[in-house]
Amino acid sequence: MPRRPNPGLTKPKWSLYDLNFNQEHDLVTGYLMEMTDIAGIEVLYYRRNEDTPYDPLYGEQTNTNYDEPITTKVLYDVGEEPNLWSSFGMFGGDILTCHIPQGTWRRDISQTLEPMIGDAIHIKWLDREFSVVHVDNDDRIFQLKKMIYILVLRPYRFSEDSESAAAIYTESVPMSAYGDNEWIETQSNSIDDYTDVDDSIYLR
Amino acid sequence: MRGYFFHKSLRRSLVQLLDLFRTIYIARYNNEGYATKIIRVPLSFGPKEKAFYWQKSSGKKTDEILPIMAANVTSIDFDSARMANREQSIVISRDLTAKSLKMFKNAMPYNVGINLNIWALHIVDIDQILEQILPFFAPHNFIRVYFPELDARMDVKVILNNCTPDLTEDMAEEDWRAVKWTIAFTMQTYMMRPLIISTSSGSVESSGSYDEYQEIPPSASGSLPGLGFEMGSGGVTVLSSGIVEKIITRFFDSDLGWEDRGTETVFTSGANTSSIESMFMEGLGFDESAAVMYAYDVFGENTHD
């Protein structure tokens, strides 16, 4: 038997809180924006360029591009900021929860677009870069409206994807992880440099 | 008693193994399929000290800069299948004037397990790295390790056992994808044994066992190990070596005998005396003229026509 629509489960429509010329709603929006402008942290927001094609098999972009950064302000709190040491080196496992009012977003970044997973944020005072790994809305805080974006941030992973991706990195040092490659080459040559053998059988 | 020695068998093997992977590259391609950038994949051996990582990252930056490769040792196991005669001596050099030998006993075979961990942001990066490694293992390859203090060079077999992915498939809100692979290798290397400096000037006889070797500190400055020696040095010596001069005075009673004379005048023997029997038993330096003298000396027979 086909499932029949059940009109009894349809949510009621709230016509009470029409946003057009809703001064109370504008007041709350303005309050949130003002609060963020006063107490927020200045960041550079990089929107991930949606025109870059994906590899359909692996579902990834190796040429990830970002639009020009936009300065805005956000409020954030730090959930965890552990440093992890492994054979790969030292890495930050920070998890930040970032709040940006939708009014601030529309004023500074885009009137029509919303934040996306994959965008990047550079926190100026911290001089660190983060990826947006999750986007959500805050709870309904006024007139049943969600008025704040919540962004979950993790440390940005650099991988020489594009010029704009490299530009996110604000350090002046070359964008390459630490490696022993040159040292290994020197040491290996002092042990045996394979010059007296047909090294085509070796992996060189 | 053994003296101090340190041939860096493990370290040298590791360096040569890492040398296999120090020139791995990945390329970035544009949308038309043309390579626009070549990146050499950083390789390190780890884990290192925390302080090292802290200094290398300027004490602040903890960014993940990918791709990256890191190797670590997972195990060291004795390999009985490659065990050879442990008492066989390998002569490095002989000094006929000083009547001394430098040699070492057969090395001990050990299998060293190595994991090469690869971490990349993109799966296609992993593809490129694997394709630059896998074709060169069938499933083994060879590296060479040279020990200058022993003047010994070894071909060490490196076997690729398997490649294992470590992919994040279930991602919570705060998670994001990690692309890690591990390639497991077995390095069939050897642990070198102490250097033996064997002379004939000593007064103590030896059976050739390491237990009877007199300890010689690396600096040879006394009974205690001295300082100032170089890494990789050190060794032992055995007194009363097996190097023996051929003491037979050659008599050549014909032009033919002169032409057939042996060119070796010194040979090695297990005997500690300069006896003609040892020469016969060893069979070294034994020629027609010596046979005549041997028969006369031992049996009193004149076999010379």
Coordinates of C-alpha atoms in Angstrom, one line a residue:
Chain A
M1 CA 0.0 0.0 0.0
P2 CA 1.5 3.4 -0.9
R3 CA 2.2 5.7 1.9
R4 CA -0.4 8.5 2.1
P5 CA 0.5 12.0 3.1
N6 CA -0.5 12.8 6.6
P7 CA -1.5 16.4 6.8
G8 CA -1.8 16.2 10.5
L9 CA 2.1 16.1 10.8
T10 CA 2.7 19.2 8.9
K11 CA 4.4 21.9 11.0
P12 CA 2.4 25.0 11.6
K13 CA 3.4 28.1 9.7
W14 CA 4.4 31.0 11.9
S15 CA 3.1 34.0 10.2
L16 CA 3.5 36.0 13.3
Y17 CA 7.2 36.7 12.8
D18 CA 7.4 38.1 9.3
L19 CA 10.9 39.4 8.8
N20 CA 9.9 42.2 6.5
F21 CA 10.0 45.5 8.5
N22 CA 10.3 43.5 11.6
Q23 CA 12.2 46.0 13.7
E24 CA 12.6 43.7 16.7
H25 CA 14.2 41.1 14.6
D26 CA 16.5 43.7 13.0
L27 CA 17.3 44.9 16.5
V28 CA 18.5 41.5 17.6
T29 CA 20.4 41.0 14.4
G30 CA 22.1 44.4 15.0
Y31 CA 22.8 43.5 18.6
L32 CA 24.5 40.3 17.5
M33 CA 26.6 42.1 14.9
E34 CA 27.6 44.9 17.2
M35 CA 28.6 42.4 19.9
T36 CA 30.7 40.5 17.4
D37 CA 32.2 43.7 16.1
I38 CA 33.2 44.8 19.6
A39 CA 34.3 41.5 21.1
G40 CA 35.0 39.4 18.1
I41 CA 38.4 38.3 16.7
E42 CA 39.4 39.6 13.4
V43 CA 40.0 36.9 10.8
L44 CA 40.6 36.4 7.1
Y45 CA 37.9 34.3 5.5
Y46 CA 38.8 32.3 2.4
R47 CA 35.8 30.9 0.5
R48 CA 36.6 27.7 -1.4
N49 CA 36.2 28.2 -5.1
E50 CA 33.3 26.0 -6.2
D51 CA 34.4 26.0 -9.9
T52 CA 37.4 23.7 -9.3
P53 CA 36.5 20.3 -10.6
Y54 CA 36.5 17.3 -8.3
D55 CA 38.1 13.9 -9.1
P56 CA 34.9 11.9 -9.3
L57 CA 36.6 8.7 -8.3
Y58 CA 38.3 9.9 -5.1
G59 CA 36.1 12.8 -4.5
E60 CA 38.9 15.3 -3.9
Q61 CA 40.3 18.4 -5.3
T62 CA 44.1 18.5 -5.9
N63 CA 43.9 22.1 -7.2
T64 CA 41.8 23.6 -4.5
N65 CA 41.4 27.3 -5.1
Y66 CA 40.2 30.0 -2.7
D67 CA 38.7 33.4 -3.5
E68 CA 40.3 36.5 -2.2
P69 CA 40.2 36.6 1.6
I70 CA 37.7 38.8 3.3
T71 CA 38.3 40.4 6.6
T72 CA 35.5 39.9 9.2
K73 CA 35.1 39.1 12.8
V74 CA 34.0 36.0 14.6
L75 CA 33.7 34.7 18.1
Y76 CA 35.2 31.4 18.9
D77 CA 36.0 29.1 21.7
V78 CA 38.5 26.4 21.9
G79 CA 37.3 22.9 22.6
E80 CA 40.6 21.0 22.4
E81 CA 44.0 22.1 21.5
P82 CA 46.3 19.1 22.0
N83 CA 49.7 18.8 20.4
L84 CA 50.3 15.4 18.9
W85 CA 53.7 14.0 18.5
S86 CA 54.3 11.1 16.1
S87 CA 56.9 9.9 13.7
F88 CA 55.5 12.5 11.3
G89 CA 56.5 15.3 13.7
M90 CA 54.5 17.7 15.9
F91 CA 50.9 18.6 14.9
G92 CA 48.1 20.5 16.4
G93 CA 44.8 18.6 16.9
D94 CA 42.9 21.8 17.8
I95 CA 39.1 21.8 17.6
L96 CA 37.6 25.3 17.5
T97 CA 34.0 26.2 17.5
C98 CA 33.5 29.5 15.7
H99 CA 30.4 31.7 15.8
I100 CA 29.6 34.3 13.2
P101 CA 26.2 36.1 13.1
Q102 CA 24.4 35.7 9.9
G103 CA 24.0 39.4 9.7
T104 CA 27.8 39.8 9.9
W105 CA 28.2 37.1 7.3
R106 CA 25.8 38.9 4.9
R107 CA 27.4 42.2 5.5
D108 CA 31.0 41.2 5.1
I109 CA 31.2 38.1 3.0
S110 CA 28.1 37.3 0.9
Q111 CA 24.5 38.2 0.7
T112 CA 23.5 35.0 -1.1
L113 CA 26.0 32.3 -0.3
E114 CA 26.4 30.4 3.0
P115 CA 29.6 29.2 4.6
M116 CA 30.8 25.8 3.3
I117 CA 32.8 22.9 4.5
G118 CA 36.2 23.4 3.0
D119 CA 36.4 27.1 3.5
A120 CA 39.5 28.4 5.4
I121 CA 40.0 30.9 8.1
H122 CA 43.2 32.7 9.1
I123 CA 43.0 33.9 12.7
K124 CA 45.2 37.0 12.7
W125 CA 46.2 37.3 16.3
L126 CA 46.9 33.6 16.5
D127 CA 48.6 33.6 13.1
R128 CA 47.2 30.2 12.3
E129 CA 45.1 28.8 9.6
F130 CA 42.1 26.6 10.0
S131 CA 39.7 24.6 7.8
V132 CA 36.0 24.7 8.2
V133 CA 35.1 21.0 8.7
H134 CA 31.5 21.5 9.7
V135 CA 28.8 24.1 9.3
D136 CA 25.7 24.4 11.3
N137 CA 23.2 26.9 12.7
D138 CA 22.9 27.9 16.2
D139 CA 19.6 27.3 18.1
R140 CA 16.6 29.4 17.5
I141 CA 17.3 32.4 19.7
F142 CA 14.7 34.9 18.7
Q143 CA 11.4 34.6 17.1
L144 CA 12.2 31.0 16.2
K145 CA 14.9 32.2 13.9
K146 CA 18.5 30.8 13.7
M147 CA 20.6 33.9 13.5
I148 CA 24.2 32.6 14.0
Y149 CA 26.4 30.2 11.9
I150 CA 28.5 27.7 13.8
L151 CA 31.7 26.6 12.2
V152 CA 33.8 23.8 13.5
L153 CA 37.5 24.5 12.7
R154 CA 40.4 22.2 12.5
P155 CA 44.0 23.1 11.6
Y156 CA 44.5 23.6 7.9
R157 CA 46.4 21.0 6.0
F158 CA 48.8 22.3 3.5
S159 CA 49.5 20.3 0.4
E160 CA 50.6 22.7 -2.4
D161 CA 47.2 22.6 -3.9
S162 CA 47.3 25.9 -5.7
E163 CA 48.8 29.4 -5.5
S164 CA 45.8 30.6 -3.5
A165 CA 46.0 27.7 -1.2
A166 CA 49.7 28.4 -0.6
A167 CA 48.9 32.0 0.0
I168 CA 46.9 31.0 3.1
Y169 CA 50.2 30.0 4.7
T170 CA 51.5 33.2 6.3
E171 CA 54.9 32.0 7.3
S172 CA 57.9 33.1 5.3
V173 CA 59.6 29.8 5.4
P174 CA 59.3 27.4 2.4
M175 CA 56.0 25.5 2.5
S176 CA 57.5 22.0 3.0
A177 CA 57.4 19.7 5.9
Y178 CA 60.7 18.8 7.6
G179 CA 62.5 15.9 6.0
D180 CA 65.8 14.2 6.4
N181 CA 66.2 13.9 2.7
E182 CA 69.4 15.8 2.2
W183 CA 71.0 14.5 5.3
I184 CA 70.1 10.9 4.3
E185 CA 71.7 11.5 0.9
T186 CA 74.9 12.7 2.4
Q187 CA 75.1 9.9 4.9
S188 CA 74.2 7.3 2.4
N189 CA 76.9 8.4 -0.1
S190 CA 79.4 8.2 2.7
I191 CA 78.4 4.6 3.4
D192 CA 78.1 3.4 -0.2
D193 CA 77.3 5.6 -3.2
Y194 CA 76.8 2.7 -5.6
T195 CA 79.3 4.2 -8.1
D196 CA 81.0 0.9 -8.8
V197 CA 77.9 -1.1 -9.5
D198 CA 75.2 -1.2 -12.1
D199 CA 72.7 0.6 -10.0
S200 CA 69.8 0.0 -12.4
I201 CA 68.8 -2.8 -10.2
Y202 CA 68.6 -0.5 -7.2
L203 CA 65.9 1.9 -6.4
R204 CA 67.7 5.3 -6.9
Chain B
M1 CA 86.7 -11.1 26.9
R2 CA 85.4 -8.9 24.2
G3 CA 86.4 -5.3 23.9
Y4 CA 84.2 -2.4 23.0
F5 CA 83.1 -2.2 19.4
F6 CA 80.5 -0.4 17.5
H7 CA 80.2 -0.9 13.8
K8 CA 76.9 0.9 13.4
S9 CA 75.4 -2.1 11.7
L10 CA 71.9 -1.1 12.4
R11 CA 72.3 2.6 11.7
R12 CA 74.1 2.2 8.4
S13 CA 71.5 -0.3 7.2
L14 CA 68.7 2.1 8.1
V15 CA 70.4 5.0 6.3
Q16 CA 70.8 2.9 3.2
L17 CA 67.2 1.8 3.4
L18 CA 65.9 5.4 3.8
D19 CA 68.1 6.3 0.9
L20 CA 65.8 4.3 -1.3
F21 CA 62.9 6.7 -0.6
R22 CA 64.6 10.1 -0.4
T23 CA 63.7 11.0 -4.0
I24 CA 60.0 10.3 -4.2
Y25 CA 58.1 13.0 -5.9
I26 CA 54.5 13.9 -6.5
A27 CA 53.1 16.1 -9.2
R28 CA 50.2 18.5 -9.3
Y29 CA 48.3 18.6 -12.6
N30 CA 46.0 21.3 -13.9
N31 CA 42.6 20.6 -15.3
E32 CA 44.0 19.9 -18.7
G33 CA 46.2 17.2 -17.3
Y34 CA 49.5 19.0 -17.5
A35 CA 51.9 18.9 -14.6
T36 CA 52.2 22.3 -13.0
K37 CA 54.3 21.5 -9.9
I38 CA 56.7 18.8 -8.7
I39 CA 57.0 18.3 -5.0
R40 CA 59.6 16.1 -3.3
V41 CA 58.1 14.2 -0.5
P42 CA 59.8 14.8 2.8
L43 CA 61.2 11.7 4.5
S44 CA 62.3 11.3 8.1
F45 CA 63.1 8.6 10.5
G46 CA 61.1 8.7 13.7
P47 CA 60.0 9.2 16.2
K48 CA 62.5 11.9 17.3
E49 CA 62.7 13.7 20.5
K50 CA 59.9 16.2 21.3
A51 CA 62.5 18.9 21.6
F52 CA 63.7 18.3 18.1
Y53 CA 60.2 18.7 16.7
W54 CA 59.7 21.7 18.8
Q55 CA 62.8 23.4 17.5
K56 CA 62.2 22.4 13.9
S57 CA 58.7 23.9 14.1
S58 CA 60.0 27.1 15.6
G59 CA 58.2 26.2 18.8
K60 CA 54.9 27.4 17.5
K61 CA 53.7 26.0 14.2
T62 CA 52.0 22.7 14.3
D63 CA 50.7 22.7 10.8
E64 CA 50.2 19.5 8.9
I65 CA 52.2 20.0 5.7
L66 CA 51.5 17.0 3.4
P67 CA 52.5 14.7 1.9
I68 CA 55.1 13.4 4.3
M69 CA 56.8 10.0 4.9
A70 CA 58.2 8.7 8.1
A71 CA 59.9 5.3 8.8
N72 CA 60.2 3.5 12.0
V73 CA 61.6 0.2 13.2
T74 CA 59.0 -2.3 14.3
S75 CA 61.1 -5.4 15.2
I76 CA 64.4 -7.0 15.1
D77 CA 64.4 -10.8 14.8
F78 CA 67.2 -13.4 14.4
D79 CA 67.1 -15.1 11.0
S80 CA 68.2 -18.7 11.4
A81 CA 67.7 -19.5 7.8
R82 CA 70.6 -17.2 6.8
M83 CA 72.9 -18.3 9.6
A84 CA 76.3 -19.4 8.3
N85 CA 79.3 -20.8 10.0
R86 CA 79.8 -18.5 12.9
E87 CA 83.5 -19.5 13.3
Q88 CA 84.4 -18.7 9.7
S89 CA 86.9 -15.9 9.6
I90 CA 86.8 -13.4 6.8
V91 CA 90.3 -11.9 6.3
I92 CA 90.3 -8.2 5.6
S93 CA 94.1 -7.7 5.2
R94 CA 97.3 -9.4 5.9
D95 CA 100.6 -7.8 6.7
L96 CA 103.3 -10.2 5.8
T97 CA 106.1 -8.1 7.3
A98 CA 104.4 -7.8 10.7
K99 CA 102.9 -11.3 10.4
S100 CA 99.5 -10.0 11.3
L101 CA 95.9 -10.5 10.0
K102 CA 92.8 -8.4 10.3
M103 CA 89.7 -10.4 10.1
F104 CA 86.2 -10.8 11.5
K105 CA 83.9 -13.7 12.0
N106 CA 80.8 -14.2 10.0
A107 CA 78.2 -11.6 10.7
M108 CA 75.0 -12.6 12.4
P109 CA 71.8 -12.4 10.3
Y110 CA 69.0 -10.4 11.6
N111 CA 65.7 -9.3 10.1
V112 CA 64.7 -5.7 10.8
G113 CA 61.1 -4.8 10.4
I114 CA 60.5 -1.4 9.0
N115 CA 57.3 0.5 8.5
L116 CA 57.2 3.3 6.0
N117 CA 54.3 5.5 6.9
I118 CA 52.9 7.8 4.3
W119 CA 50.5 10.6 5.0
A120 CA 48.9 12.7 2.3
L121 CA 46.0 15.0 1.8
H122 CA 44.9 13.4 -1.4
I123 CA 44.5 9.7 -2.4
V124 CA 46.1 10.5 -5.8
D125 CA 49.2 11.6 -3.9
I126 CA 49.3 8.2 -2.3
D127 CA 48.9 6.7 -5.7
Q128 CA 51.9 8.6 -7.0
I129 CA 54.1 7.7 -4.1
L130 CA 53.2 4.0 -4.2
E131 CA 53.8 3.8 -7.9
Q132 CA 57.3 5.1 -7.4
I133 CA 58.1 2.4 -4.8
L134 CA 56.2 -0.7 -5.7
P135 CA 57.7 -1.4 -9.2
F136 CA 61.1 -1.6 -7.7
F137 CA 60.3 -4.4 -5.4
A138 CA 59.8 -7.9 -6.8
P139 CA 59.1 -8.2 -3.9
H140 CA 62.6 -7.5 -2.9
N141 CA 65.4 -5.0 -3.7
F142 CA 68.9 -4.7 -2.5
I143 CA 70.8 -2.0 -0.7
R144 CA 74.5 -2.0 0.0
V145 CA 76.2 -1.3 3.3
Y146 CA 79.9 -0.6 3.6
F147 CA 81.9 -0.9 6.9
P148 CA 85.1 0.9 6.3
E149 CA 86.7 -0.2 9.6
L150 CA 86.1 -3.8 8.5
D151 CA 86.5 -3.1 4.8
A152 CA 83.4 -5.2 4.4
R153 CA 80.6 -4.5 2.0
M154 CA 77.2 -6.3 2.2
D155 CA 74.3 -6.6 -0.1
V156 CA 71.2 -6.4 2.1
K157 CA 68.0 -7.7 0.9
V158 CA 64.9 -5.6 1.5
I159 CA 61.6 -7.3 1.1
L160 CA 58.3 -5.4 0.7
N161 CA 55.8 -7.3 2.7
N162 CA 52.6 -5.4 2.2
C163 CA 50.9 -2.1 2.0
T164 CA 48.1 -1.2 4.4
P165 CA 45.7 1.7 4.2
D166 CA 44.6 3.7 7.2
L167 CA 41.7 5.7 5.9
T168 CA 39.1 7.6 7.9
E169 CA 35.8 6.3 6.6
D170 CA 33.5 7.3 9.5
M171 CA 33.7 11.0 10.0
A172 CA 32.0 12.8 12.8
E173 CA 31.3 16.5 12.8
E174 CA 34.8 17.5 14.0
D175 CA 36.6 14.9 11.9
W176 CA 38.0 15.2 8.4
R177 CA 39.6 12.7 6.1
A178 CA 43.0 11.4 6.8
V179 CA 44.8 9.4 4.1
K180 CA 47.6 7.3 5.6
W181 CA 49.2 4.2 4.3
T182 CA 51.9 2.0 5.8
I183 CA 54.3 -0.1 3.7
A184 CA 55.9 -2.9 5.7
F185 CA 59.4 -4.0 4.9
T186 CA 61.8 -6.6 6.1
M187 CA 65.4 -5.7 5.9
Q188 CA 67.6 -8.8 5.9
T189 CA 70.7 -7.2 7.4
Y190 CA 73.6 -8.4 9.4
M191 CA 75.1 -7.5 12.8
M192 CA 78.8 -7.3 12.3
R193 CA 81.0 -8.9 14.9
P194 CA 84.2 -7.5 16.4
L195 CA 87.3 -6.9 14.4
I196 CA 90.2 -9.3 15.1
I197 CA 93.7 -8.2 14.8
S198 CA 95.8 -11.3 14.8
T199 CA 99.5 -11.2 15.3
S200 CA 102.2 -13.8 15.7
S201 CA 104.1 -11.9 18.3
G202 CA 102.1 -13.0 21.3
S203 CA 102.9 -15.7 23.6
V204 CA 99.4 -17.0 24.4
E205 CA 98.0 -19.6 22.2
S206 CA 94.5 -19.3 21.0
S207 CA 91.9 -21.7 19.6
G208 CA 90.4 -18.8 17.6
S209 CA 87.4 -18.4 19.9
Y210 CA 86.2 -14.9 20.8
D211 CA 86.4 -15.9 24.4
E212 CA 90.2 -16.0 24.3
Y213 CA 90.7 -12.7 22.6
Q214 CA 92.5 -10.1 24.6
E215 CA 90.6 -7.0 25.0
I216 CA 92.0 -4.0 23.2
P217 CA 90.3 -0.7 24.0
P218 CA 89.5 1.5 21.0
S219 CA 92.3 3.8 21.9
A220 CA 94.7 1.0 22.8
S221 CA 95.8 3.1 25.8
G222 CA 95.4 0.6 28.6
S223 CA 93.0 -1.8 30.2
L224 CA 90.2 0.6 30.2
P225 CA 88.5 2.0 27.2
G226 CA 90.2 5.2 26.2
L227 CA 88.5 8.3 24.9
G228 CA 88.9 10.2 21.7
F229 CA 88.3 7.3 19.4
E230 CA 86.0 7.6 16.4
M231 CA 82.6 6.1 16.2
G232 CA 82.7 2.8 14.4
S233 CA 86.1 1.9 15.7
G234 CA 87.0 -0.7 18.3
G235 CA 88.0 -4.3 18.1
V236 CA 89.8 -7.2 19.7
T237 CA 93.0 -9.0 19.1
V238 CA 94.2 -12.5 19.4
L239 CA 97.6 -13.4 20.4
S240 CA 99.7 -16.0 18.7
S241 CA 98.1 -15.9 15.3
G242 CA 98.0 -18.6 12.7
I243 CA 100.2 -16.8 10.3
V244 CA 103.3 -18.8 9.7
E245 CA 106.3 -18.3 7.5
K246 CA 107.1 -21.0 5.1
I247 CA 110.5 -21.9 6.5
I248 CA 111.6 -24.4 4.0
T249 CA 114.6 -23.2 2.2
R250 CA 113.9 -23.9 -1.4
F251 CA 116.3 -26.0 -3.2
F252 CA 115.9 -26.2 -6.9
D253 CA 118.1 -28.7 -8.6
S254 CA 116.8 -28.2 -12.1
D255 CA 115.6 -25.4 -14.4
L256 CA 112.2 -27.1 -14.5
G257 CA 111.9 -27.0 -10.7
W258 CA 112.8 -23.3 -10.7
E259 CA 110.2 -22.5 -13.3
D260 CA 107.5 -24.4 -11.3
R261 CA 108.3 -22.8 -8.0
G262 CA 105.6 -21.3 -6.0
T263 CA 105.3 -17.6 -5.8
E264 CA 103.8 -17.5 -2.4
T265 CA 106.4 -17.4 0.4
V266 CA 104.0 -16.9 3.3
F267 CA 100.8 -18.7 4.0
T268 CA 98.3 -18.9 6.8
S269 CA 97.8 -21.8 8.9
G270 CA 96.0 -22.8 12.1
A271 CA 99.3 -24.0 13.6
N272 CA 101.2 -21.7 15.9
T273 CA 104.6 -23.1 15.1
S274 CA 106.6 -22.9 11.9
S275 CA 106.3 -26.6 11.2
I276 CA 106.5 -28.2 7.9
E277 CA 103.6 -30.5 8.9
S278 CA 101.2 -27.7 9.1
M279 CA 102.2 -26.6 5.7
F280 CA 101.3 -30.1 4.4
M281 CA 98.1 -30.3 6.3
E282 CA 97.0 -26.9 5.1
G283 CA 98.0 -27.7 1.6
L284 CA 98.9 -24.1 1.1
G285 CA 102.1 -23.1 -0.6
F286 CA 102.7 -26.8 -1.3
D287 CA 104.5 -27.4 -4.6
E288 CA 106.6 -30.0 -6.1
S289 CA 109.8 -28.8 -4.5
A290 CA 108.2 -28.6 -1.1
A291 CA 106.9 -32.2 -1.5
V292 CA 110.4 -33.4 -2.0
M293 CA 111.6 -31.7 1.1
Y294 CA 108.6 -32.8 3.1
A295 CA 109.2 -36.5 2.2
Y296 CA 112.9 -36.1 3.1
D297 CA 112.2 -34.2 6.3
V298 CA 109.3 -36.4 7.6
F299 CA 110.0 -39.8 6.2
G300 CA 113.7 -39.6 5.4
E301 CA 113.0 -40.6 1.9
N302 CA 114.7 -39.2 -1.1
T303 CA 112.0 -39.0 -3.7
H304 CA 113.9 -36.8 -6.0
D305 CA 115.1 -38.6 -9.0

